[in-house]
XYZ file of N, CA, C and O in Angstrom:
472
model
N -86.223 55.539 66.322
C -85.490 54.319 66.051
C -85.374 54.090 64.552
O -86.198 54.539 63.785
N -84.377 53.371 64.209
C -84.141 53.026 62.820
C -85.226 52.065 62.327
O -85.686 51.194 63.059
N -85.634 52.200 61.062
C -86.690 51.360 60.510
C -86.286 49.894 60.489
O -87.090 49.019 60.808
N -85.032 49.611 60.123
C -84.579 48.216 60.074
C -84.564 47.591 61.462
O -84.911 46.425 61.626
N -84.159 48.378 62.451
C -84.147 47.869 63.825
C -85.565 47.579 64.301
O -85.806 46.560 64.949
N -86.495 48.477 63.983
C -87.897 48.252 64.356
C -88.443 46.997 63.688
O -89.153 46.209 64.320
N -88.113 46.815 62.424
C -88.586 45.643 61.687
C -88.032 44.359 62.306
O -88.764 43.386 62.499
N -86.748 44.361 62.633
C -86.143 43.185 63.275
C -86.773 42.917 64.634
O -87.014 41.772 65.007
N -87.045 43.993 65.375
C -87.654 43.852 66.688
C -89.068 43.291 66.583
O -89.453 42.416 67.360
N -89.836 43.766 65.615
C -91.199 43.257 65.432
C -91.200 41.788 65.029
O -92.016 41.007 65.521
N -90.290 41.398 64.148
C -90.214 39.995 63.746
C -89.786 39.125 64.922
O -90.313 38.029 65.130
N -88.855 39.620 65.722
C -88.415 38.872 66.899
C -89.547 38.729 67.910
O -89.746 37.639 68.467
N -90.309 39.789 68.119
C -91.464 39.703 69.014
C -92.520 38.753 68.463
O -93.153 38.005 69.218
N -92.704 38.764 67.143
C -93.659 37.850 66.526
C -93.238 36.394 66.718
O -94.074 35.532 67.025
N -91.951 36.100 66.555
C -91.496 34.720 66.742
C -91.632 34.286 68.205
O -92.013 33.148 68.481
N -91.353 35.197 69.129
C -91.510 34.856 70.545
C -92.977 34.625 70.885
O -93.309 33.702 71.635
N -93.855 35.441 70.331
C -95.294 35.257 70.545
C -95.763 33.945 69.928
O -96.562 33.222 70.532
N -95.252 33.615 68.741
C -95.605 32.343 68.106
C -95.121 31.161 68.942
O -95.831 30.152 69.072
N -93.942 31.274 69.528
C -93.422 30.205 70.392
C -94.335 30.015 71.602
O -94.673 28.885 71.974
N -94.755 31.100 72.200
C -95.632 31.011 73.382
C -96.995 30.441 73.005
O -97.540 29.586 73.722
N -97.555 30.849 71.882
C -98.863 30.337 71.456
C -98.778 28.853 71.119
O -99.646 28.069 71.532
N -97.751 28.444 70.389
C -97.597 27.023 70.063
C -97.333 26.212 71.318
O -97.827 25.079 71.455
N -96.598 26.766 72.263
C -96.364 26.090 73.535
C -97.674 25.890 74.280
O -97.914 24.819 74.845
N -98.522 26.891 74.268
C -99.827 26.779 74.946
C -100.733 25.773 74.241
O -101.429 24.994 74.896
N -100.707 25.762 72.912
C -101.546 24.835 72.158
C -101.073 23.400 72.338
O -101.886 22.487 72.548
N -99.755 23.147 72.249
C -99.289 21.768 72.330
C -99.250 21.196 73.732
O -99.544 20.030 73.908
N -98.888 21.998 74.720
C -98.740 21.481 76.075
C -99.910 21.841 76.988
O -99.931 21.445 78.143
N -100.843 22.642 76.515
C -102.013 23.107 77.273
C -101.639 23.971 78.477
O -102.441 24.199 79.361
N -100.401 24.407 78.513
C -99.937 25.320 79.550
C -98.671 25.999 79.057
O -98.053 25.563 78.088
N -98.309 27.058 79.712
C -97.075 27.754 79.367
C -96.104 27.553 80.521
O -96.320 28.060 81.617
N -95.087 26.759 80.262
C -94.054 26.529 81.268
C -92.693 26.791 80.640
O -92.565 26.932 79.423
N -91.695 26.842 81.483
C -90.357 27.128 80.990
C -89.833 26.003 80.107
O -89.217 26.259 79.070
N -90.128 24.771 80.472
C -89.633 23.646 79.676
C -90.341 23.564 78.333
O -89.726 23.248 77.315
N -91.623 23.903 78.281
C -92.324 23.902 76.995
C -91.823 25.042 76.111
O -91.690 24.877 74.895
N -91.523 26.195 76.719
C -90.944 27.305 75.951
C -89.593 26.896 75.374
O -89.294 27.184 74.215
N -88.774 26.216 76.168
C -87.450 25.787 75.708
C -87.578 24.793 74.558
O -86.860 24.890 73.558
N -88.504 23.847 74.666
C -88.677 22.839 73.618
C -89.110 23.467 72.290
O -88.540 23.174 71.237
N -90.123 24.306 72.326
C -90.622 24.931 71.101
C -89.593 25.918 70.548
O -89.392 26.021 69.334
N -88.927 26.633 71.429
C -87.899 27.583 70.995
C -86.744 26.862 70.310
O -86.162 27.383 69.348
N -86.395 25.683 70.785
C -85.345 24.896 70.141
C -85.738 24.536 68.723
O -84.910 24.613 67.803
N -86.995 24.157 68.509
C -87.446 23.802 67.167
C -87.414 25.010 66.228
O -86.993 24.904 65.073
N -87.857 26.170 66.718
C -87.804 27.392 65.909
C -86.362 27.750 65.568
O -86.055 28.083 64.418
N -85.483 27.688 66.555
C -84.080 28.028 66.339
C -83.436 27.078 65.345
O -82.719 27.520 64.436
N -83.693 25.796 65.498
C -83.120 24.809 64.579
C -83.620 25.034 63.163
O -82.842 24.971 62.206
N -84.912 25.312 63.010
C -85.463 25.545 61.675
C -84.854 26.786 61.035
O -84.475 26.762 59.850
N -84.732 27.863 61.783
C -84.161 29.096 61.229
C -82.695 28.919 60.855
O -82.260 29.361 59.783
N -81.928 28.275 61.716
C -80.505 28.098 61.428
C -80.263 27.109 60.290
O -79.368 27.310 59.467
N -81.066 26.044 60.211
C -80.912 25.105 59.098
C -81.319 25.738 57.772
O -80.701 25.488 56.737
N -82.364 26.562 57.794
C -82.761 27.279 56.592
C -81.674 28.259 56.159
O -81.394 28.413 54.962
N -81.037 28.897 57.132
C -79.924 29.797 56.830
C -78.775 29.033 56.165
O -78.208 29.491 55.173
N -78.438 27.878 56.703
C -77.362 27.081 56.120
C -77.713 26.581 54.721
O -76.850 26.532 53.834
N -78.978 26.218 54.501
C -79.397 25.769 53.174
C -79.278 26.902 52.155
O -78.742 26.711 51.057
N -79.747 28.085 52.506
C -79.666 29.218 51.586
C -78.216 29.608 51.336
O -77.833 29.926 50.205
N -77.385 29.562 52.372
C -75.966 29.857 52.202
C -75.312 28.859 51.247
O -74.504 29.230 50.396
N -75.669 27.585 51.367
C -75.114 26.553 50.500
C -75.583 26.750 49.059
O -74.806 26.569 48.119
N -76.840 27.136 48.884
C -77.342 27.401 47.538
C -76.615 28.589 46.927
O -76.219 28.553 45.763
N -76.412 29.648 47.705
C -75.711 30.830 47.190
C -74.252 30.539 46.849
O -73.668 31.232 46.014
N -73.662 29.554 47.496
C -72.263 29.236 47.204
C -72.100 28.543 45.858
O -70.988 28.433 45.354
N -73.192 28.081 45.250
C -73.119 27.437 43.944
C -72.979 25.935 44.013
O -72.723 25.292 42.988
N -73.170 25.350 45.179
C -72.982 23.911 45.353
C -73.993 23.109 44.536
O -73.665 22.054 43.991
N -75.231 23.593 44.426
C -76.295 22.852 43.739
C -76.483 23.283 42.290
O -77.408 22.814 41.625
N -75.655 24.161 41.765
C -75.838 24.681 40.414
C -75.766 23.588 39.346
O -76.632 23.509 38.470
N -74.751 22.758 39.403
C -74.579 21.724 38.380
C -75.713 20.709 38.434
O -76.225 20.282 37.384
N -76.133 20.341 39.627
C -77.206 19.363 39.773
C -78.523 19.918 39.239
O -79.232 19.250 38.484
N -78.846 21.142 39.612
C -80.121 21.716 39.176
C -80.143 21.958 37.671
O -81.168 21.729 37.016
N -79.030 22.392 37.104
C -78.984 22.616 35.655
C -79.089 21.309 34.886
O -79.776 21.236 33.868
N -78.436 20.260 35.372
C -78.509 18.983 34.657
C -79.895 18.355 34.779
O -80.401 17.770 33.817
N -80.560 18.494 35.940
C -81.931 18.006 36.070
C -82.869 18.788 35.155
O -83.748 18.218 34.507
N -82.682 20.091 35.092
C -83.516 20.924 34.227
C -83.327 20.536 32.766
O -84.297 20.444 32.009
N -82.102 20.291 32.372
C -81.823 19.897 31.002
C -82.385 18.505 30.712
O -82.972 18.271 29.648
N -82.242 17.578 31.655
C -82.717 16.213 31.434
C -84.239 16.146 31.349
O -84.786 15.404 30.531
N -84.939 16.916 32.175
C -86.396 16.852 32.171
C -87.022 17.692 31.062
O -88.209 17.551 30.789
N -86.252 18.530 30.417
C -86.801 19.302 29.300
C -86.301 18.773 27.955
O -86.445 19.430 26.944
N -85.743 17.570 27.943
C -85.231 16.973 26.703
C -86.363 16.765 25.723
O -87.288 16.463 25.911
N -86.402 16.967 24.579
C -87.473 16.669 23.644
C -88.504 17.784 23.505
O -89.234 17.819 22.541
N -88.606 18.680 24.447
C -89.561 19.782 24.338
C -88.990 20.876 23.450
O -89.654 21.390 22.573
N -87.783 21.255 23.716
C -87.113 22.269 22.911
C -85.609 22.036 22.995
O -85.122 21.359 23.880
N -84.928 22.574 22.060
C -83.474 22.417 22.041
C -82.837 23.516 22.874
O -82.943 24.695 22.557
N -82.199 23.115 23.966
C -81.508 24.075 24.833
C -80.102 23.574 25.098
O -79.832 22.376 25.073
N -79.254 24.520 25.385
C -77.898 24.175 25.769
C -77.768 24.363 27.275
O -78.573 25.062 27.899
N -76.768 23.768 27.850
C -76.556 23.870 29.291
C -76.249 25.312 29.697
O -76.631 25.745 30.787
N -75.640 26.070 28.827
C -75.309 27.462 29.142
C -76.542 28.356 29.182
O -76.528 29.433 29.777
N -77.632 27.930 28.509
C -78.859 28.731 28.486
C -79.681 28.590 29.767
O -80.544 29.420 30.039
N -79.428 27.557 30.537
C -80.203 27.305 31.758
C -79.629 28.159 32.881
O -78.426 28.142 33.133
N -80.490 28.911 33.575
C -79.968 29.754 34.666
C -79.493 28.910 35.852
O -80.003 27.818 36.102
N -78.536 29.439 36.554
C -78.013 28.747 37.738
C -78.984 28.907 38.905
O -79.675 29.913 39.011
N -79.033 27.919 39.774
C -79.900 27.980 40.947
C -79.479 29.103 41.879
O -80.323 29.784 42.471
N -78.187 29.352 41.995
C -77.713 30.420 42.867
C -78.096 31.799 42.342
O -78.176 32.755 43.113
N -78.349 31.923 41.040
C -78.823 33.183 40.482
C -80.327 33.352 40.667
O -80.813 34.467 40.753
N -81.060 32.240 40.702
C -82.519 32.322 40.825
C -82.971 32.552 42.265
O -83.976 33.218 42.497
N -82.263 32.007 43.243
C -82.620 32.171 44.650
C -81.949 33.443 45.150
O -80.734 33.505 45.285
N -82.768 34.460 45.451
C -82.202 35.752 45.843
C -82.548 36.129 47.279
O -82.491 37.292 47.646
N -82.916 35.165 48.088
C -83.259 35.430 49.483
C -81.979 35.688 50.269
O -80.994 34.957 50.127
N -81.994 36.714 51.102
C -80.831 37.035 51.928
C -80.883 36.192 53.203
O -81.902 36.161 53.899
N -79.792 35.525 53.508
C -79.776 34.633 54.673
C -79.418 35.345 55.969
O -79.600 34.789 57.054
N -78.940 36.564 55.908
C -78.496 37.263 57.121
C -79.617 37.544 58.121
O -79.414 37.349 59.324
N -80.824 37.970 57.683
C -81.897 38.151 58.674
C -82.318 36.842 59.344
O -82.612 36.828 60.532
N -82.322 35.754 58.580
C -82.669 34.462 59.177
C -81.625 34.051 60.217
O -81.964 33.508 61.268
N -80.368 34.314 59.912
C -79.303 34.008 60.863
C -79.456 34.845 62.123
O -79.320 34.330 63.240
N -79.750 36.134 61.969
C -79.937 37.014 63.116
C -81.070 36.522 64.010
O -80.908 36.408 65.229
N -82.215 36.211 63.416
C -83.356 35.776 64.219
C -83.132 34.389 64.823
O -83.589 34.117 65.937
N -82.425 33.535 64.117
C -82.086 32.235 64.677
C -81.160 32.361 65.877
O -81.352 31.689 66.902
N -80.165 33.233 65.764
C -79.239 33.424 66.884
C -79.909 34.123 68.065
O -79.617 33.801 69.223
N -80.795 35.073 67.800
C -81.511 35.743 68.893
C -82.444 34.774 69.609
O -82.534 34.791 70.841
N -83.139 33.920 68.858
C -83.986 32.914 69.497
C -83.137 31.920 70.288
O -83.548 31.466 71.361
N -81.962 31.597 69.777
C -81.053 30.708 70.511
C -80.585 31.366 71.799
O -80.469 30.704 72.838
N -80.331 32.671 71.757
C -79.928 33.391 72.961
C -81.038 33.364 74.012
O -80.776 33.089 75.186
N -82.284 33.626 73.581
C -83.402 33.563 74.530
C -83.600 32.154 75.074
O -83.925 31.971 76.244
N -83.383 31.154 74.217
C -83.507 29.774 74.668
C -82.418 29.448 75.686
O -82.675 28.779 76.695
N -81.200 29.915 75.464
C -80.111 29.675 76.419
C -80.370 30.376 77.749
O -80.079 29.815 78.814
N -80.925 31.583 77.702
C -81.291 32.274 78.944
C -82.352 31.483 79.697
O -82.277 31.335 80.932
N -83.330 30.936 78.965
C -84.364 30.124 79.605
C -83.775 28.831 80.167
O -84.173 28.376 81.255
N -82.818 28.236 79.469
C -82.161 27.033 79.974
C -81.373 27.318 81.250
O -81.402 26.521 82.202
N -80.679 28.433 81.281
C -79.933 28.803 82.490
C -80.897 29.042 83.650
O -80.636 28.611 84.779
N -82.001 29.705 83.365
C -83.001 29.940 84.415
C -83.618 28.624 84.886
O -83.921 28.457 86.074
N -83.786 27.671 83.987
C -84.373 26.378 84.361
C -83.427 25.578 85.249
O -83.866 24.940 86.207
N -82.133 25.597 84.958
C -81.198 24.794 85.734
C -80.765 25.452 87.022
O -80.214 24.811 87.905
N -80.963 26.769 87.158
C -80.597 27.433 88.399
C -81.843 27.944 89.027
O -82.239 28.067 89.998
């Protein structure tokens, strides 16, 4: 198997195991509804984090972060706005793996929801 595929599979298995363990800890049992609830929280967190990183990479927060950096460093040293790095250049996390794992967890959650209602 491909190394990247194995890595994605291991991370997906780890998230599913974490969902089951947290479900057992919070509900004191493992049921389909507890799996669905915890899986929804994991999926929402992964997808929202993906959207946040995508928004940062688009340059939406660049002006705000540079102006805050300039305002809070006033008086320490003389800097120009062009010397301050952009936030989109500093954050180099790739959002595609987070999106993949969020969508895969959503798929498993939807399968569990279908099984619960039928």
